[in-house]
mmCIF file with all atom_site columns, C-alpha atoms in Angstrom:
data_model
loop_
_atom_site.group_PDB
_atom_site.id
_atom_site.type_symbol
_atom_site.label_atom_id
_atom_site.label_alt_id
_atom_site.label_comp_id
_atom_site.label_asym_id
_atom_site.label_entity_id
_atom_site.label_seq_id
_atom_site.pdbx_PDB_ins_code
_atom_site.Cartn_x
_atom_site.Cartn_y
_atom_site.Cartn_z
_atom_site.occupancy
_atom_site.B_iso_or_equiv
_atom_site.pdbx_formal_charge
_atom_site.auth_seq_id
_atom_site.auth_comp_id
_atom_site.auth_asym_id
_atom_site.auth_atom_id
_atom_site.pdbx_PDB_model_num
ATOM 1   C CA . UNK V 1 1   ? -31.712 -6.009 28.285 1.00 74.00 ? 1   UNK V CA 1
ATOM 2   C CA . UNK V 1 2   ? -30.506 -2.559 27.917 1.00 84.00 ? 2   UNK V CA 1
ATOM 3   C CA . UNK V 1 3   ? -30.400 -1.488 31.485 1.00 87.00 ? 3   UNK V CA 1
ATOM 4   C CA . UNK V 1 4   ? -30.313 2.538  30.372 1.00 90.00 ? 4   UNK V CA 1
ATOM 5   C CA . UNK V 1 5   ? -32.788 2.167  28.805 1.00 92.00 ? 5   UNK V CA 1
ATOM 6   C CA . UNK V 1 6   ? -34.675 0.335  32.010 1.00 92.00 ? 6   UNK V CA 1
ATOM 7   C CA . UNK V 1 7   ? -33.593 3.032  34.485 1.00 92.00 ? 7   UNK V CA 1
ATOM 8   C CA . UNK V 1 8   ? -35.297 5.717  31.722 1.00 94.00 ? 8   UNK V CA 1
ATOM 9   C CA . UNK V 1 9   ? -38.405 3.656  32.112 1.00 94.00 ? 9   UNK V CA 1
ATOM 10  C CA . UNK V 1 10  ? -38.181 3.752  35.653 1.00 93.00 ? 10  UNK V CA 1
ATOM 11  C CA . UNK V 1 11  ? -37.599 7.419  36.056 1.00 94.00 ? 11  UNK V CA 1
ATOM 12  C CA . UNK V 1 12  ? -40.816 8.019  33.443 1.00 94.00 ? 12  UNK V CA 1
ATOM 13  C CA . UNK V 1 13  ? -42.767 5.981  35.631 1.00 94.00 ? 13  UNK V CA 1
ATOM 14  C CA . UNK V 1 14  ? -42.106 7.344  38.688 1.00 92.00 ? 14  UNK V CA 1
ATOM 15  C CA . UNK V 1 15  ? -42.671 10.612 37.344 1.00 93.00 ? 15  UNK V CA 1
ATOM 16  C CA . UNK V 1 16  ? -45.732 9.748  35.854 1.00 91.00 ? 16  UNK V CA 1
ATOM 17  C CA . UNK V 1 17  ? -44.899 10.755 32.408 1.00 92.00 ? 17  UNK V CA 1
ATOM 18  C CA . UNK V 1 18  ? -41.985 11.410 29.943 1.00 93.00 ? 18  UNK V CA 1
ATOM 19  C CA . UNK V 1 19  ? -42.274 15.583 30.860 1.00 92.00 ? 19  UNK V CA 1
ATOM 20  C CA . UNK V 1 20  ? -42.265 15.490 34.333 1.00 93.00 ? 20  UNK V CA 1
ATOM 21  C CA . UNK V 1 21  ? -39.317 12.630 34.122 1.00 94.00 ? 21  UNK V CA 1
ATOM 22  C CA . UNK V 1 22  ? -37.562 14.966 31.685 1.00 94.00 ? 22  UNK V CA 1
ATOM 23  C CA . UNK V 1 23  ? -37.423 17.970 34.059 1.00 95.00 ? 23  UNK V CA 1
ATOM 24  C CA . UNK V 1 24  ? -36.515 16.230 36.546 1.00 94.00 ? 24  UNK V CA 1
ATOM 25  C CA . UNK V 1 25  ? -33.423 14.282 34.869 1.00 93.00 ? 25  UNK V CA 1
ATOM 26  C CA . UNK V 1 26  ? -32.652 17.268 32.900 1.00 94.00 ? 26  UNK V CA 1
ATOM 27  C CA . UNK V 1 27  ? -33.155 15.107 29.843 1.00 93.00 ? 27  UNK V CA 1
ATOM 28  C CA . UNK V 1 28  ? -34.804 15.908 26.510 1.00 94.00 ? 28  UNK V CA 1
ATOM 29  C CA . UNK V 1 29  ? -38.158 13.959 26.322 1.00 93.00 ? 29  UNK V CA 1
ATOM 30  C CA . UNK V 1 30  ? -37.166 12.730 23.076 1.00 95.00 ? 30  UNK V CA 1
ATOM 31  C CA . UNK V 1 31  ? -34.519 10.627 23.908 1.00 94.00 ? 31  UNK V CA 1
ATOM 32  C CA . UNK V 1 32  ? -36.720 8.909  27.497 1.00 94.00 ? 32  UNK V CA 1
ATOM 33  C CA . UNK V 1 33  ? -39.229 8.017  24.660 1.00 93.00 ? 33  UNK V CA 1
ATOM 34  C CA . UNK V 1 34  ? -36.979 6.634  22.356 1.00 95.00 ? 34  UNK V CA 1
ATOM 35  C CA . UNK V 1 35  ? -35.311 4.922  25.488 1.00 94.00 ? 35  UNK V CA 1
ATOM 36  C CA . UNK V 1 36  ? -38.405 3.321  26.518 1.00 95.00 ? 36  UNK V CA 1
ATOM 37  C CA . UNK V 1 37  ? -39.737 2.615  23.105 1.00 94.00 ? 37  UNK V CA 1
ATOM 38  C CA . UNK V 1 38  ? -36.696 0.377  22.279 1.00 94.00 ? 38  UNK V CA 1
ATOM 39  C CA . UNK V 1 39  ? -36.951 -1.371 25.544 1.00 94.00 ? 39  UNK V CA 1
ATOM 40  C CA . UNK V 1 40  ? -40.772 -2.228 24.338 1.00 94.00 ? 40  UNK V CA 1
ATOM 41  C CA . UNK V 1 41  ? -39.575 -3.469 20.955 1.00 94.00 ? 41  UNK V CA 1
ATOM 42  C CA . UNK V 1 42  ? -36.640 -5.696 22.527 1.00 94.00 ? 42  UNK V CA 1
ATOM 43  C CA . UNK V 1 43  ? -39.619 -7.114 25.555 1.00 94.00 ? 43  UNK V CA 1
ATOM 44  C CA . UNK V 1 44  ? -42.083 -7.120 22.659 1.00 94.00 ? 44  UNK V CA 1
ATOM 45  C CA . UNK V 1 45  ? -44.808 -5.478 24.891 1.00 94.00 ? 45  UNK V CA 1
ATOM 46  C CA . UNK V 1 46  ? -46.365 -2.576 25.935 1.00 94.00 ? 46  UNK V CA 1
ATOM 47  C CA . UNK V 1 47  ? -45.466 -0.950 29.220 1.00 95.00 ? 47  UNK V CA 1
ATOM 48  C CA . UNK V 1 48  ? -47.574 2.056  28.950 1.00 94.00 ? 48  UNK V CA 1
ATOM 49  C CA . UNK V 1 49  ? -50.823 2.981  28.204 1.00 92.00 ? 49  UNK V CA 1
ATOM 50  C CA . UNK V 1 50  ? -50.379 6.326  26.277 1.00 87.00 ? 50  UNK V CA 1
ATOM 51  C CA . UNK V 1 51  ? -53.702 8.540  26.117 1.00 82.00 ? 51  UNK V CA 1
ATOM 52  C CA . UNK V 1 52  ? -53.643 12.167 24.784 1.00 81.00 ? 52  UNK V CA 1
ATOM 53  C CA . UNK V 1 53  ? -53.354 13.594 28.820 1.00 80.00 ? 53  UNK V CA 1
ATOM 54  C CA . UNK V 1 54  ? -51.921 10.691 30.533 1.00 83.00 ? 54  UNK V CA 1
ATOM 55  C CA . UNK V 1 55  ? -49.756 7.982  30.756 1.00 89.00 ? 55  UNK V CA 1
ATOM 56  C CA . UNK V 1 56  ? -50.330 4.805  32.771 1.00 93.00 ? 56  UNK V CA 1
ATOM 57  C CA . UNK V 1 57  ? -48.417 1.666  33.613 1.00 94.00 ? 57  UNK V CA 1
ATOM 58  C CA . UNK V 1 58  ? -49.563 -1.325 32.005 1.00 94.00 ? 58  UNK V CA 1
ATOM 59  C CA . UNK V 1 59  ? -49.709 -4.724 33.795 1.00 95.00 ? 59  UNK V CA 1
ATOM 60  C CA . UNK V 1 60  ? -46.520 -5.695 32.793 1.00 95.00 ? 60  UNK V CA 1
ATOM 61  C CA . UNK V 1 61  ? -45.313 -2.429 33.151 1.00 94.00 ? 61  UNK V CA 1
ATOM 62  C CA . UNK V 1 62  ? -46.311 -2.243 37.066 1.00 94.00 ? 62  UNK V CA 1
ATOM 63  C CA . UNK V 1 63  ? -45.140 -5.443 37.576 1.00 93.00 ? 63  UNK V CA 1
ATOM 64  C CA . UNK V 1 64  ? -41.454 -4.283 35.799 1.00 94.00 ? 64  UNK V CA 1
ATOM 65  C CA . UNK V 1 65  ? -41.792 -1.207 37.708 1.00 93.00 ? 65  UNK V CA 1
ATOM 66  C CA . UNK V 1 66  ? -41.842 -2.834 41.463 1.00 91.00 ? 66  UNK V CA 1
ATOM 67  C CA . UNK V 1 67  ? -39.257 -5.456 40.582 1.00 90.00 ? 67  UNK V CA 1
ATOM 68  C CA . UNK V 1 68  ? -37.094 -3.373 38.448 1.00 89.00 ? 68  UNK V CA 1
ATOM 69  C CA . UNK V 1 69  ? -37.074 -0.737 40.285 1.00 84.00 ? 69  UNK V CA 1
ATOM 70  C CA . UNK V 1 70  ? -35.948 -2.173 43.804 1.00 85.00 ? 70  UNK V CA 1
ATOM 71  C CA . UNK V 1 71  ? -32.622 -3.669 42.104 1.00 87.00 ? 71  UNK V CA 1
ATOM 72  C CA . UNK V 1 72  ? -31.517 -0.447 40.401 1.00 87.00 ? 72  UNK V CA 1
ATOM 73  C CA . UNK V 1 73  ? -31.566 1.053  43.409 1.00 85.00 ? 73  UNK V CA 1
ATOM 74  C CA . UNK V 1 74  ? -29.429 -1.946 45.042 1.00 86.00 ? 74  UNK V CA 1
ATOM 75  C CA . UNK V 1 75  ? -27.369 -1.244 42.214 1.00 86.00 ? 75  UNK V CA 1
ATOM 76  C CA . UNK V 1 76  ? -27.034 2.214  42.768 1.00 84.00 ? 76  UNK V CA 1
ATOM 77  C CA . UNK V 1 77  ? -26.598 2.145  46.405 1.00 83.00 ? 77  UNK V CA 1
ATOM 78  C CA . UNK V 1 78  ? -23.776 -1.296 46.015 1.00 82.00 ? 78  UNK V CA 1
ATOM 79  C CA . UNK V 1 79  ? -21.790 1.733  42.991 1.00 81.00 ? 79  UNK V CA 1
ATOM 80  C CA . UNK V 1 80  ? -21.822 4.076  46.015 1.00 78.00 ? 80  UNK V CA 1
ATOM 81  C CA . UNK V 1 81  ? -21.132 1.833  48.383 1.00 74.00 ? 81  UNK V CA 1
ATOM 82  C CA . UNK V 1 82  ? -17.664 1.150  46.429 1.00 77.00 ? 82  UNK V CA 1
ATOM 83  C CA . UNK V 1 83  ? -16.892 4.285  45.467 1.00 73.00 ? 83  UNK V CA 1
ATOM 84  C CA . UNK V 1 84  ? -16.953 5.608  48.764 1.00 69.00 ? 84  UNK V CA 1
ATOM 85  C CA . UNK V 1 85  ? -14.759 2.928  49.776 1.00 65.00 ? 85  UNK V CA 1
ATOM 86  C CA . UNK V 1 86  ? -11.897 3.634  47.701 1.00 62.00 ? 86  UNK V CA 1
ATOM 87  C CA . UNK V 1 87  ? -11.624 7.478  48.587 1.00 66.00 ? 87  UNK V CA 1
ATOM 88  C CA . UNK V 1 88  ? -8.137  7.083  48.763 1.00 73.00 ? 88  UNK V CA 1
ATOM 89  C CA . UNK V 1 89  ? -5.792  8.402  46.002 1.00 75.00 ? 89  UNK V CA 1
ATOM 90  C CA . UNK V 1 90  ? -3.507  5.799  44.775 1.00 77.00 ? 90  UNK V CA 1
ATOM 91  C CA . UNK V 1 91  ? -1.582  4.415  41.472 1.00 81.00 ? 91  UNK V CA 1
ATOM 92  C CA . UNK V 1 92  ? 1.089   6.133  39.132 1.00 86.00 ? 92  UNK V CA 1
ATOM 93  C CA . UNK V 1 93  ? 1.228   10.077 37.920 1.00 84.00 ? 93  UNK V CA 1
ATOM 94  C CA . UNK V 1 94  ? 3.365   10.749 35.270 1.00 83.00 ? 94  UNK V CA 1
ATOM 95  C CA . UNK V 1 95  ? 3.802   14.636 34.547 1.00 83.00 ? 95  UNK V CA 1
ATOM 96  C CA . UNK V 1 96  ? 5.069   15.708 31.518 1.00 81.00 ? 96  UNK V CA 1
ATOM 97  C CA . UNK V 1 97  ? 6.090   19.988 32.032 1.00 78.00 ? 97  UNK V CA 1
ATOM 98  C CA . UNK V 1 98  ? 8.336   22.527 30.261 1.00 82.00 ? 98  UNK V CA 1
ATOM 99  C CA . UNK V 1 99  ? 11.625  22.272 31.690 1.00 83.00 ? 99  UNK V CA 1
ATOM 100 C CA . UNK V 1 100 ? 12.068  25.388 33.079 1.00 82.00 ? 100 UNK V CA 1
ATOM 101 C CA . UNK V 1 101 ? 8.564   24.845 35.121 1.00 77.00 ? 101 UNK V CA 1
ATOM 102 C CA . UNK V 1 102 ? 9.300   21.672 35.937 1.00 78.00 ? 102 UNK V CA 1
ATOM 103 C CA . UNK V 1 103 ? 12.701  23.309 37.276 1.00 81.00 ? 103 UNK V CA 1
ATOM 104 C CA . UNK V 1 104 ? 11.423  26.021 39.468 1.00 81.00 ? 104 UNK V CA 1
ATOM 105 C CA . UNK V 1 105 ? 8.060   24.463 40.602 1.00 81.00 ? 105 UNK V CA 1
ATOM 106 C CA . UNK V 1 106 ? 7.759   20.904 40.060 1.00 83.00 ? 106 UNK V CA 1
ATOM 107 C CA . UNK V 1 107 ? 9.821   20.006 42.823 1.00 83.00 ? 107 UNK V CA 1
ATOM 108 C CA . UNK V 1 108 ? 7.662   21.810 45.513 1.00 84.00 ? 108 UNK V CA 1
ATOM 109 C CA . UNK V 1 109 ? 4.335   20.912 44.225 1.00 84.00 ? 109 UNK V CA 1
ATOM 110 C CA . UNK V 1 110 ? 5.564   17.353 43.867 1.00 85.00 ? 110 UNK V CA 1
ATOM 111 C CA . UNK V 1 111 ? 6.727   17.030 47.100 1.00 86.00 ? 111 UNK V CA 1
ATOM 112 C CA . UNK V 1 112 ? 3.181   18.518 48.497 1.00 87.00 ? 112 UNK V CA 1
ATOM 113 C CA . UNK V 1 113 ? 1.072   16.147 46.370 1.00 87.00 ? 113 UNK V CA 1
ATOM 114 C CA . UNK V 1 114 ? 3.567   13.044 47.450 1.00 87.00 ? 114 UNK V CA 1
ATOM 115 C CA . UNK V 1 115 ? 2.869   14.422 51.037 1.00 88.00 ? 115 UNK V CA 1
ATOM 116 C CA . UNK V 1 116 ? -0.941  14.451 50.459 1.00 86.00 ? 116 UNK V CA 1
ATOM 117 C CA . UNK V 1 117 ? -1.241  11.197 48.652 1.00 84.00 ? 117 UNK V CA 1
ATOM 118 C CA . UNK V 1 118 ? 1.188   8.503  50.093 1.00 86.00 ? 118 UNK V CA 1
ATOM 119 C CA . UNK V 1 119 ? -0.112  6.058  47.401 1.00 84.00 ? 119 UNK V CA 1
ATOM 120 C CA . UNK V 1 120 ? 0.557   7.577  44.309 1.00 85.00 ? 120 UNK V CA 1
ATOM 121 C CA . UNK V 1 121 ? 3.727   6.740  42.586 1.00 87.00 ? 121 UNK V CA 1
ATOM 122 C CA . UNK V 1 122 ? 5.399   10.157 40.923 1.00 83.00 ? 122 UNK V CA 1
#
């Protein structure tokens, strides 16, 4: 299962349909009902009941909805979670400079960043 394609679902039916889900992600409607059309095809069933006004969650698509929902938020919360934990700068910078920059500047700069960032390897 496509899992973009699930959180598109999830954001149109939160929003309660593909416009409001498009302003809000900034997105082009097109592509959330493209998104959400494939992940019909691949579950082989309708999660929305589309009328000309409104848009409502099928069964299946409720029941999607709850469970779905609640673990891409876990997901999203455990990607914070690690990314917040590994603020710290750290690994190998190679700097490739002209040489009469990397003369009269490098030096200082490098010495700053090195200062700043114990981790990294220059």
């Amino acid at each position: 299962m496509d899992l973009l394609a699930l959180a598109d679902f999830t954001l149109v039916a939160r929003h309660g349909g593909f416009g409001a889900a498009s302003r809000a992600a900034h997105r082009p409607k097109a592509t959330l009902s493209r998104r959400v059309g494939e992940l019909e095809a691949a579950l082989d069933l309708r999660l929305f009941e589309r009328g000309r006004r409104d848009l409502k969650l099928t069964e299946e698509g409720r029941a999607l909805f709850e469970r779905a929902g609640a673990l891409l938020t876990e997901l999203e919360e455990t990607a914070t979670a690690i990314a917040s934990g590994s603020s710290q700068v750290r690994g190998r910078l190679r700097i490739s400079a002209p040489l009469l920059f990397a003369q009269t500047a490098m030096g200082r700069l490098a010495a700053e960043f090195a200062r700043a960032h114990p981790e990294v390897r220059l």
